[in-house]
Coordinates of C-alpha atoms and ligand atoms in Angstrom, one line a residue:
X247 CA 0.0 0.0 0.0
X248 CA 1.4 3.4 -0.9
X249 CA 1.5 5.8 2.1
X250 CA 3.7 8.6 1.0
X251 CA 4.1 9.9 -2.5
X252 CA 7.1 10.1 -4.7
X253 CA 9.8 7.8 -5.9
X254 CA 12.9 6.8 -3.8
X255 CA 15.8 4.9 -5.2
X256 CA 18.4 3.5 -2.9
X257 CA 20.2 0.6 -1.2
X258 CA 18.3 -1.4 1.3
X259 CA 19.1 -1.2 4.9
X260 CA 17.3 -4.0 6.9
X261 CA 16.5 -3.2 10.4
X262 CA 15.0 -5.7 12.8
X263 CA 11.9 -4.1 14.5
X264 CA 13.5 -4.5 17.9
X265 CA 16.6 -2.6 16.7
X266 CA 15.0 0.3 15.0
X267 CA 16.0 2.5 18.0
X268 CA 19.7 1.8 17.3
X269 CA 21.3 5.1 16.4
X270 CA 21.7 5.5 12.7
X271 CA 24.2 8.2 11.6
X272 CA 27.2 8.6 9.4
X273 CA 30.7 9.2 10.7
X274 CA 33.2 11.2 8.7
X275 CA 36.0 9.3 6.9
X276 CA 38.8 10.5 9.3
X277 CA 36.7 9.3 12.3
X278 CA 36.3 5.7 11.1
X279 CA 39.3 4.8 13.1
X280 CA 37.9 6.2 16.3
X281 CA 34.6 4.4 15.5
X282 CA 36.4 1.1 15.1
X283 CA 38.1 1.7 18.4
X284 CA 34.7 2.1 20.1
X285 CA 33.7 -1.2 18.6
X286 CA 37.0 -2.8 19.9
X287 CA 36.4 -1.3 23.4
X288 CA 32.9 -2.7 23.4
X289 CA 34.1 -6.1 22.3
X290 CA 36.8 -6.3 25.0
X291 CA 34.3 -5.1 27.7
X292 CA 31.8 -7.9 26.5
X293 CA 34.6 -10.5 26.6
X294 CA 35.4 -9.3 30.1
X295 CA 31.7 -9.7 31.1
X296 CA 31.5 -13.2 29.7
X297 CA 34.8 -14.3 31.3
X298 CA 33.5 -12.9 34.6
X299 CA 30.3 -14.9 34.2
X300 CA 32.2 -18.0 33.6
X301 CA 34.5 -17.4 36.6
X302 CA 31.6 -16.7 38.9
X303 CA 29.5 -19.6 37.8
X304 CA 28.3 -21.8 40.7
X305 CA 30.0 -25.2 41.0
X306 CA 26.7 -27.1 40.4
X307 CA 25.8 -25.1 37.2
X308 CA 25.2 -27.3 34.2
X309 CA 28.3 -27.8 32.1
X310 CA 26.3 -26.6 29.0
X311 CA 26.1 -23.2 30.4
X312 CA 29.8 -22.7 30.3
X313 CA 30.0 -24.3 26.9
X314 CA 27.4 -21.8 25.7
X315 CA 29.4 -18.9 26.9
X316 CA 32.4 -20.4 25.0
X317 CA 30.2 -20.2 21.9
X318 CA 29.4 -16.5 22.7
X319 CA 33.1 -15.8 23.0
X320 CA 33.8 -17.5 19.8
X321 CA 31.1 -15.6 18.1
X322 CA 32.3 -12.3 19.6
X323 CA 35.8 -12.8 18.1
X324 CA 34.7 -14.3 14.8
X325 CA 35.8 -12.3 11.9
X326 CA 32.4 -12.8 10.3
X327 CA 31.2 -10.3 12.9
X328 CA 34.3 -8.1 13.7
X329 CA 35.9 -7.6 10.3
X330 CA 32.6 -7.4 8.4
X331 CA 31.2 -4.8 10.9
X332 CA 34.4 -2.7 10.3
X333 CA 33.7 -2.9 6.6
X334 CA 30.3 -1.1 7.1
X335 CA 32.1 1.6 9.1
X336 CA 35.0 2.1 6.7
X337 CA 33.2 1.7 3.3
X338 CA 29.8 3.0 4.3
X339 CA 30.6 5.4 7.1
X340 CA 28.0 3.9 9.3
X341 CA 28.4 4.5 13.0
X342 CA 29.4 1.4 15.0
X343 CA 25.9 0.6 16.3
X344 CA 24.3 0.8 12.9
X345 CA 27.3 -1.3 11.3
X346 CA 26.8 -4.0 14.0
X347 CA 23.0 -4.1 13.3
X348 CA 23.6 -4.2 9.6
X349 CA 26.0 -7.1 9.9
X350 CA 23.7 -8.9 12.3
X351 CA 21.0 -8.8 9.6
X352 CA 23.3 -10.3 7.0
X353 CA 24.5 -13.0 9.4
X354 CA 20.9 -13.9 10.7
X355 CA 19.9 -14.7 7.2
X356 CA 22.8 -17.0 6.7
X357 CA 21.9 -18.8 9.9
X358 CA 18.2 -19.0 8.8
X359 CA 19.3 -20.8 5.6
X360 CA 21.4 -23.4 7.5
X361 CA 20.2 -27.0 7.1
X362 CA 21.6 -28.2 10.5
X363 CA 19.1 -27.5 13.3
X364 CA 21.9 -27.0 15.9
X365 CA 23.7 -24.4 13.8
X366 CA 20.5 -22.6 12.7
X367 CA 19.6 -22.2 16.4
X368 CA 22.9 -20.5 17.0
X369 CA 21.4 -17.3 15.6
X370 CA 19.9 -16.6 19.0
X371 CA 23.3 -16.7 20.5
X372 CA 24.6 -14.3 17.9
X373 CA 21.8 -12.0 18.7
X374 CA 22.5 -12.1 22.3
X375 CA 26.2 -11.2 21.7
X376 CA 25.2 -8.3 19.4
X377 CA 22.7 -7.2 22.1
X378 CA 25.5 -7.1 24.7
X379 CA 27.8 -5.2 22.3
X380 CA 25.0 -2.6 21.6
X381 CA 24.5 -2.1 25.3
X382 CA 28.2 -1.6 25.8
X383 CA 28.3 0.9 23.0
X384 CA 25.4 2.8 24.4
X385 CA 27.3 3.1 27.7
X386 CA 30.4 4.2 25.7
X387 CA 28.3 6.8 23.8
X388 CA 27.6 8.5 27.0
X389 CA 31.1 9.9 27.1
X390 CA 31.5 11.9 23.9
X391 CA 30.9 10.0 20.7
X392 CA 31.2 11.6 17.2
X393 CA 28.5 14.0 16.4
X394 CA 25.9 12.5 14.1
X395 CA 25.9 13.8 10.6
X396 CA 22.6 14.6 9.0
X397 CA 21.5 13.2 5.7
X398 CA 22.5 16.2 3.7
X399 CA 26.0 16.3 5.2
X400 CA 26.3 12.6 4.6
X401 CA 26.0 13.3 0.8
X402 CA 29.4 14.9 1.0
X403 CA 30.9 11.4 1.1
X404 CA 32.1 10.5 -2.3
X405 CA 29.9 7.7 -3.7
X406 CA 27.5 7.6 -0.9
X407 CA 24.3 5.9 -1.9
X408 CA 20.9 6.9 -0.8
X409 CA 19.3 4.5 1.7
X410 CA 15.9 2.9 2.0
X411 CA 14.8 1.3 5.3
X412 CA 13.3 -2.1 5.2
X413 CA 11.6 -3.4 8.4
X414 CA 9.0 -5.9 9.3
X415 CA 7.3 -3.1 11.4
X416 CA 8.1 0.1 13.0
X417 CA 6.3 1.6 15.9
X418 CA 4.9 5.1 15.6
X419 CA 7.3 6.2 18.3
X420 CA 10.3 4.9 16.5
X421 CA 9.1 6.3 13.2
X422 CA 9.2 9.7 14.8
X423 CA 12.9 9.5 15.4
X424 CA 13.5 9.1 11.7
X425 CA 12.4 12.8 11.2
X426 CA 16.0 13.8 10.7
X427 CA 17.2 10.6 9.4
X428 CA 19.4 9.4 6.6
X429 CA 16.7 7.3 4.9
X430 CA 15.1 8.4 1.7
X431 CA 12.4 5.8 1.7
X432 CA 10.7 3.1 3.8
X433 CA 9.2 -0.3 3.2
X434 CA 7.4 -2.3 6.0
X435 CA 5.8 -5.7 6.0
X436 CA 2.7 -4.8 8.1
X437 CA 0.5 -1.8 8.5
X438 CA -2.5 -0.2 6.8
X439 CA -2.7 3.2 5.0
X440 CA -3.9 4.9 8.0
X441 CA -2.0 3.1 10.7
X442 CA -0.1 5.6 12.8
X443 CA 3.2 4.3 11.5
X444 CA 2.0 5.2 8.0
X445 CA 0.8 8.6 9.2
X446 CA 4.1 9.4 10.8
X447 CA 5.9 8.1 7.5
X448 CA 3.7 10.5 5.6
X449 CA 4.7 13.3 7.9
X450 CA 8.3 12.7 7.0
X451 CA 7.2 13.3 3.4
X452 CA 9.4 10.6 1.9
X453 CA 8.2 7.8 -0.4
X454 CA 6.9 4.8 1.6
X455 CA 5.1 1.5 1.1
X456 CA 3.6 -0.4 3.9
X457 CA 1.9 -3.9 4.1
X458 CA 4.4 -5.4 1.8
X459 CA 4.2 -8.6 3.8
X460 CA 7.3 -10.4 2.8
X461 CA 9.6 -7.5 2.0
X462 CA 11.9 -7.8 5.0
X463 CA 12.3 -11.6 4.2
X464 CA 12.9 -11.3 0.5
X465 CA 15.0 -8.1 0.4
X466 CA 18.6 -8.4 1.3
X467 CA 20.9 -6.0 3.0
X468 CA 22.3 -3.7 0.3
X469 CA 20.0 -4.7 -2.5
X470 CA 19.0 -1.8 -4.8
X471 CA 15.3 -0.8 -4.3
X472 CA 12.9 1.4 -6.0
X473 CA 10.1 2.6 -3.8
X474 CA 7.1 3.9 -5.7
X475 CA 5.1 5.7 -3.0
X476 CA 2.3 6.7 -5.4
X477 CA 1.6 3.2 -6.7
X478 CA 2.6 1.1 -3.7
X479 CA 5.3 -0.8 -5.6
X480 CA 8.7 -1.9 -4.4
X481 CA 11.1 -3.1 -7.2
X482 CA 14.2 -5.1 -6.0
X483 CA 17.3 -4.9 -8.0
X484 CA 15.7 -3.2 -11.0
X485 CA 17.1 -3.7 -14.5
X486 CA 18.8 -0.6 -16.0
X487 CA 15.7 0.1 -18.1
X488 CA 13.4 0.0 -15.1
X489 CA 15.8 2.1 -13.1
X490 CA 15.9 4.7 -15.9
X491 CA 12.1 4.8 -16.0
X492 CA 12.0 5.5 -12.3
X493 CA 14.6 8.0 -12.4
X494 CA 12.6 9.8 -15.0
X495 CA 9.5 9.6 -12.7
X496 CA 11.6 10.8 -9.7
X497 CA 12.6 13.9 -11.6
X498 CA 9.0 14.5 -12.8
X499 CA 7.8 14.2 -9.3
X500 CA 10.3 16.7 -8.0
X501 CA 9.4 19.1 -10.7
X502 CA 5.8 18.7 -9.8
X503 CA 6.6 19.5 -6.1
X504 CA 8.5 22.6 -7.2
X505 CA 5.5 23.7 -9.2
X506 CA 3.1 23.1 -6.3
X507 CA 5.5 25.0 -3.9
X508 CA 4.6 28.2 -5.8
X509 CA 1.0 28.0 -4.5
X510 CA 2.2 28.3 -0.9
X511 CA 1.0 31.8 -0.4
X512 CA -2.0 31.7 -2.7
X513 CA -5.3 31.8 -0.7
X514 CA -7.3 28.6 -1.1
X515 CA -10.5 29.9 -2.8
X516 CA -12.6 27.8 -5.3
X517 CA -13.6 29.0 -8.7
X518 CA -16.9 30.1 -7.4
X519 CA -15.3 32.1 -4.7
X520 CA -15.7 29.8 -1.7
X521 CA -12.9 30.3 0.9
X522 CA -11.4 27.1 2.2
X523 CA -9.2 26.8 5.3
X524 CA -6.2 24.4 4.9
X525 CA -4.8 23.5 8.3
X526 CA -1.8 21.3 9.4
X527 CA -1.6 18.1 11.4
X528 CA 1.5 17.9 13.5
X529 CA 3.0 15.5 15.9
X530 CA 5.5 17.8 17.8
X531 CA 5.9 21.5 18.4
X532 CA 9.0 21.4 16.2
X533 CA 6.7 20.6 13.2
X534 CA 5.0 24.0 13.5
X535 CA 7.5 26.0 11.3
X536 CA 7.0 23.5 8.5
X537 CA 3.3 24.0 8.7
X538 CA 3.7 27.7 8.3
X539 CA 6.1 27.2 5.4
X540 CA 3.7 25.0 3.7
X541 CA 1.1 27.7 3.7
X542 CA -1.2 26.2 6.4
X543 CA -3.4 28.8 8.1
X544 CA -3.2 27.1 11.4
X545 CA -2.8 23.7 13.1
X546 CA -6.0 21.7 12.9
X547 CA -4.6 18.7 14.8
X548 CA -1.6 18.5 17.1
X549 CA -1.4 14.8 18.1
X550 CA -0.2 15.5 21.7
X551 CA 0.3 11.8 22.4
X552 CA 3.6 11.9 20.7
X553 CA 5.0 13.9 23.5
X554 CA 4.1 11.0 25.9
X555 CA 5.9 8.3 23.9
X556 CA 9.3 6.7 24.7
X557 CA 9.4 8.1 28.1
X558 CA 10.1 4.8 29.9
X559 CA 7.2 5.5 32.2
X560 CA 8.1 9.1 33.1
X561 CA 5.4 11.0 31.4
X562 CA 5.9 14.8 30.7
X563 CA 4.8 16.9 33.7
X564 CA 2.6 20.0 33.5
X565 CA 5.5 22.4 32.9
X566 CA 7.0 20.4 30.2
X567 CA 3.7 20.1 28.4
X568 CA 3.0 23.7 28.9
X569 CA 6.4 24.5 27.2
X570 CA 5.6 22.3 24.3
X571 CA 2.1 23.6 23.7
X572 CA 3.3 27.2 24.2
X573 CA 6.2 26.6 21.7
X574 CA 3.7 25.4 19.1
X575 CA 1.3 28.4 19.7
X576 CA 4.2 30.9 19.5
X577 CA 5.6 29.3 16.4
X578 CA 2.2 29.6 14.7
X579 CA 2.4 33.3 15.3
X580 CA -1.2 34.2 15.9
X581 CA -2.7 31.4 13.7
X582 CA -5.0 29.0 15.6
X583 CA -3.6 25.8 17.0
X584 CA -5.9 22.9 17.8
X585 CA -4.3 20.5 20.3
X586 CA -5.8 17.2 20.9
X587 CA -5.7 15.6 24.4
X588 CA -3.8 12.4 24.5
X589 CA -5.0 9.6 22.2
X590 CA -2.8 6.8 23.6
X591 CA -3.8 3.2 23.0
X592 CA -4.7 1.0 20.0
X593 CA -1.8 1.1 17.6
X594 CA -0.2 4.1 19.5
X595 CA 1.3 2.4 22.7
X596 CA 3.3 4.5 25.1
X597 CA 6.5 2.6 24.5
X598 CA 8.2 1.3 21.5
X599 CA 5.9 -1.7 20.8
X600 CA 5.1 -2.1 17.1
X601 CA 1.8 -3.4 15.7
X602 CA 3.2 -6.9 15.4
X603 CA 4.4 -6.9 19.0
X604 CA 1.1 -5.4 20.1
X605 CA -0.7 -8.4 18.6
X606 CA 1.1 -10.6 21.1
X607 CA 0.2 -8.4 24.0
X608 CA -2.7 -9.4 26.2
X609 CA -5.0 -6.6 25.3
X610 CA -7.9 -8.4 23.6
X611 CA -8.8 -5.6 21.3
X612 CA -6.8 -2.5 21.7
X613 CA -8.7 -0.4 19.2
X614 CA -11.8 -0.9 21.3
X615 CA -10.2 -0.8 24.6
X616 CA -8.7 1.7 26.9
X617 CA -7.7 4.4 24.4
X618 CA -7.9 8.2 24.0
X619 CA -10.4 9.9 26.3
X620 CA -11.2 6.6 28.0
X621 CA -7.5 6.5 29.1
X622 CA -7.6 10.2 30.2
X623 CA -10.8 9.8 32.2
X624 CA -9.4 6.7 33.8
X625 CA -6.4 8.7 35.0
X626 CA -8.0 12.0 36.0
X627 CA -5.0 13.4 37.7
X628 CA -3.0 13.0 34.5
X629 CA -5.8 14.4 32.4
X630 CA -6.1 17.5 34.6
X631 CA -2.3 18.1 34.3
X632 CA -2.7 18.1 30.5
X633 CA -5.7 20.4 30.7
X634 CA -3.9 22.9 33.0
X635 CA -0.9 22.9 30.6
X636 CA -3.2 23.5 27.7
X637 CA -5.1 26.3 29.5
X638 CA -1.9 28.0 30.5
X639 CA -0.5 27.8 27.0
X640 CA -3.7 29.4 25.7
X641 CA -2.6 32.6 27.3
X642 CA 0.0 32.9 24.5
X643 CA -2.2 32.6 21.5
X644 CA -5.2 31.1 19.9
X645 CA -5.4 27.6 21.3
X646 CA -8.3 25.2 20.9
X647 CA -8.7 21.9 22.8
X648 CA -9.9 18.8 20.9
X649 CA -11.1 15.6 22.7
X650 CA -10.6 12.2 20.9
X651 CA -12.9 9.2 20.8
X652 CA -15.9 10.5 22.7
X653 CA -19.1 8.4 22.4
X654 CA -21.1 8.9 25.5
X655 CA -22.8 11.9 27.1
X656 CA -21.3 10.8 30.4
X657 CA -17.8 11.1 28.9
X658 CA -18.7 14.6 27.6
X659 CA -19.9 15.6 31.0
X660 CA -16.8 14.0 32.7
X661 CA -14.5 15.9 30.3
X662 CA -16.1 19.3 31.1
X663 CA -16.0 18.5 34.8
X664 CA -12.2 17.9 34.6
X665 CA -11.8 21.1 32.7
X666 CA -13.7 23.1 35.2
X667 CA -11.6 21.6 38.0
X668 CA -8.3 22.3 36.0
X669 CA -9.4 26.0 35.7
X670 CA -10.2 26.1 39.5
X671 CA -6.8 24.7 40.2
X672 CA -5.2 27.3 38.1
X673 CA -7.3 30.1 39.8
X674 CA -6.2 28.8 43.1
X675 CA -2.5 28.7 42.1
X676 CA -2.9 32.3 40.7
X677 CA -1.8 31.2 37.3
X678 CA -2.9 33.0 34.1
X679 CA -4.8 31.2 31.4
X680 CA -6.7 32.2 28.3
X681 CA -10.1 31.5 26.7
X682 CA -10.2 28.3 24.8
X683 CA -12.6 26.7 22.4
X684 CA -13.3 23.1 23.1
X685 CA -14.1 20.6 20.3
X686 CA -14.9 16.9 20.0
X687 CA -13.5 14.5 17.5
X688 CA -16.3 12.7 15.6
X689 CA -14.6 9.4 15.0
X690 CA -16.9 6.8 16.5
X691 CA -20.1 6.1 14.5
X692 CA -22.2 6.7 17.6
X693 CA -20.8 10.3 17.8
X694 CA -21.7 10.9 14.2
X695 CA -25.2 9.6 14.7
X696 CA -25.6 11.8 17.7
X697 CA -23.8 14.8 16.1
X698 CA -26.7 17.1 17.3
X699 CA -25.9 16.4 20.9
X700 CA -22.2 16.9 20.4
X701 CA -22.8 20.2 18.6
X702 CA -24.9 21.4 21.6
X703 CA -22.0 20.8 24.0
X704 CA -19.0 21.7 21.9
X705 CA -17.7 24.8 20.1
X706 CA -16.7 22.8 17.1
X707 CA -16.2 19.3 15.8
X708 CA -13.5 17.6 13.9
X709 CA -14.2 14.4 11.9
X710 CA -11.5 11.8 12.3
X711 CA -12.1 9.9 9.1
X712 CA -9.4 7.3 9.9
X713 CA -11.1 5.9 13.0
X714 CA -14.6 6.7 11.6
X715 CA -13.8 4.3 8.7
X716 CA -12.2 1.8 11.1
X717 CA -15.2 1.7 13.5
X718 CA -18.0 1.9 10.9
X719 CA -16.6 -0.9 8.8
X720 CA -15.1 -2.9 11.7
X721 CA -11.7 -2.9 9.9
X722 CA -8.6 -2.7 11.9
X723 CA -6.8 0.2 10.3
X724 CA -3.4 -1.2 11.1
X725 CA -4.1 -4.7 9.7
X726 CA -2.8 -5.2 6.2
X727 CA -4.7 -8.5 5.8
X728 CA -8.0 -6.6 5.8
X729 CA -6.7 -3.4 4.3
X730 CA -8.5 -4.1 1.0
X731 CA -11.8 -3.6 2.9
X732 CA -10.7 -0.4 4.6
X733 CA -12.5 2.2 2.4
X734 CA -13.4 5.7 3.4
X735 CA -15.5 5.8 0.2
X736 CA -17.9 3.2 1.6
X737 CA -21.4 4.9 1.4
X738 CA -21.9 4.2 5.1
X739 CA -18.8 6.1 6.0
X740 CA -19.7 8.9 3.6
X741 CA -23.2 9.2 5.0
X742 CA -21.8 9.8 8.5
X743 CA -19.4 12.4 7.3
X744 CA -22.1 14.1 5.2
X745 CA -24.5 14.1 8.1
X746 CA -22.0 15.6 10.5
X747 CA -21.0 18.3 8.1
X748 CA -24.6 19.3 7.4
X749 CA -25.7 19.4 11.1
X750 CA -22.7 21.4 12.1
X751 CA -23.5 24.0 9.4
X752 CA -27.0 24.1 10.5
X753 CA -26.0 24.7 14.1
X754 CA -23.6 27.4 12.9
X755 CA -20.6 25.6 14.4
X756 CA -17.2 25.0 12.8
X757 CA -16.6 21.5 11.3
X758 CA -13.3 20.1 10.1
X759 CA -12.0 16.9 8.7
X760 CA -8.6 16.0 10.1
X761 CA -8.2 12.3 9.1
X762 CA -6.1 11.3 6.2
X763 CA -9.0 11.9 3.8
X764 CA -8.4 15.6 4.2
X765 CA -5.0 15.4 2.6
X766 CA -6.0 12.9 -0.1
X767 CA -6.6 14.8 -3.3
X768 CA -8.9 12.1 -4.5
X769 CA -11.3 13.2 -1.8
X770 CA -11.0 17.0 -2.1
X771 CA -14.0 17.7 -4.4
X772 CA -16.2 15.2 -2.6
X773 CA -15.6 16.9 0.7
X774 CA -16.1 20.3 -0.8
X775 CA -19.3 19.1 -2.4
X776 CA -20.5 17.9 1.1
X777 CA -20.0 21.5 2.3
X778 CA -16.7 21.1 4.0
X779 CA -14.6 24.3 4.2
X780 CA -11.9 23.3 6.7
X781 CA -9.4 20.6 6.0
X782 CA -6.5 19.6 8.2
X783 CA -3.7 17.4 6.8
X784 CA 0.0 16.9 7.0
X785 CA 1.8 20.1 5.8
X786 CA 3.3 18.3 2.8
X787 CA -0.2 17.8 1.4
X788 CA -1.4 21.4 1.7
X789 CA -0.2 22.6 -1.8
X790 CA -1.6 19.6 -3.6
X791 CA -5.0 20.0 -1.9
X792 CA -4.9 23.7 -2.6
X793 CA -4.4 23.1 -6.2
X794 CA -7.6 21.0 -6.3
X795 CA -9.5 23.6 -4.4
X796 CA -8.4 26.4 -6.8
X797 CA -9.8 24.3 -9.7
X798 CA -13.0 23.3 -8.0
X799 CA -16.5 24.8 -8.6
X800 CA -18.6 23.8 -5.6
X801 CA -21.9 24.6 -7.4
X802 CA -21.2 22.1 -10.0
X803 CA -20.0 19.5 -7.5
X804 CA -23.0 19.6 -5.2
X805 CA -25.2 17.3 -7.4
X806 CA -22.6 14.6 -7.5
X807 CA -22.8 14.0 -3.7
X808 CA -26.3 12.4 -3.8
X809 CA -25.1 9.9 -6.4
X810 CA -22.2 8.9 -4.3
X811 CA -24.1 8.7 -1.1
X812 CA -26.8 6.6 -2.8
X813 CA -24.2 4.2 -4.3
X814 CA -24.6 0.7 -3.2
X815 CA -20.9 -0.2 -3.2
X816 CA -17.9 1.8 -2.3
X817 CA -14.7 3.0 -3.6
X818 CA -14.1 2.7 -7.3
X819 CA -17.8 2.9 -8.4
X820 CA -18.5 5.8 -6.2
X821 CA -15.4 7.5 -7.1
X822 CA -16.0 6.9 -10.7
X823 CA -19.5 8.3 -10.5
X824 CA -18.2 11.4 -8.8
X825 CA -15.4 11.8 -11.3
X826 CA -17.7 11.5 -14.3
X827 CA -20.2 14.0 -13.0
X828 CA -17.3 16.3 -12.5
X829 CA -16.0 15.8 -15.9
X830 CA -19.4 16.2 -17.5
Ligands
PEP111 C1 -8.7 10.0 12.9 O1 -9.0 9.0 13.5 O2 -9.1 10.3 11.7 C2 -7.7 11.0 13.4 C3 -7.4 12.1 12.8 O3 -7.0 10.6 14.6 P1 -5.9 9.5 14.6 O4 -5.5 9.3 13.2 O5 -4.7 10.1 15.4 O6 -6.5 8.4 15.3
MG112 MG1 -8.5 8.9 15.6

């Protein structure tokens, strides 16, 4: 499945899911020696650890244990591991951790291919040895390692090839750390188009394909890959002719981007004069400048849960959150910023678990379990902490609070109760705070069906089409095996969206769409025709959607809506009906 547009061509870097958090950066050629020394130090330290284990082994310990540690020592000193890892450092300029992880991938495959059961099972020992080495390197890194080089600096190395990351799965939290990474494309085996891993991949704005199932098994370290992020195609070791074709497409897509870039400061107004608001979805305050740059007129969705990830249990306190929210508001310089309260759970766990690992957790059905507002209301102290931070940040600009996954009136009441208590606590502490508008995500079918009630309680609503599709069709958005049935064009989903937009307009309340549909140009006309005038999407999509808006005539589009809503089947048929009406 394609998740992020464009074409990437590069060498495969295979990364095991559990090792995605290994630091990946380049080291300058004259620092390769120092990097190899780090590796040697780590190797000597690990050898010392293993010798100590053998020395301290109780007398009655089984003899196999000591023999196993001998195997570990052998593996540690085997040139398959040591010399080859140096090769990645010297020839490819990888840092020691990355070189080690790369070599482990190569060796792990050789072990997998072995006929002999005993030898094949030694892979686990090799992994343990590498794990020990990585841990030692992490300790060593604490005292002054070479500064990482960013991707653009890395290009200064003569002959450096662009790199494409291949992994079975990557957690949203890990994906986040690739924001400044060296990779020019991604392929993963699992995931759906609107899984959070895919959403973060899209926010990196580099070509990506997910749900490729066998990719990480079939592709080998260093293979040449073409990632077609528009079509959802991965070509392994392309022939020169295929490569040439994709290089041509790559240039064409870069030209198209440059052309779209020129629309950045053009107001989004349809041919018939309807003003449309194009807002940005962000994950961290640091993304705000990119949103302004892209021409977004505000932030429609700041997914605050990303501030809560990878914290090893220590969640951000009120002050830290306040600083983050304030930074986003200040960076947007007077433009509105909508911050959603934490939406932890489902495919966005607090720690680094990937979707594949989550499936082995004991949560029966995480998408329907304790997530989003349910989690917040179950942890009222934490929820109020976030609300106080948001209220305080609202003194610095136009901040709106958005609440995810609401379905019940009791949840709405409880949310406002916590908000009132948060305000009272700030009053008591004598802290300043501003006025905020409060909105609800409409992303559970029950909320769309009760939109009137939601509109009575909230200042605005924002339609989360990713979850609305997931819950209306009962399709796990992160599960590639049912991804063909995940279809926001299903008439049932469209009816709920249409109904919500219509009722909000009738109530005179603001309504937005902030799911992936808002940034999908195939949906722009349809949403405009339904009356939507506010779209929130990843900054990289703003220009392309704006181009659609500039070419649209909402008066002509209106008639097509009824045909799409009345369609019996989704996707292609409905889309075609809509397209043909437009064309006629
Ligand atoms: C949605 O569900 O459409 C949405 C915008 O929220 P998220 O993708 O973070 O679940
Ligand atoms: Mg959602």
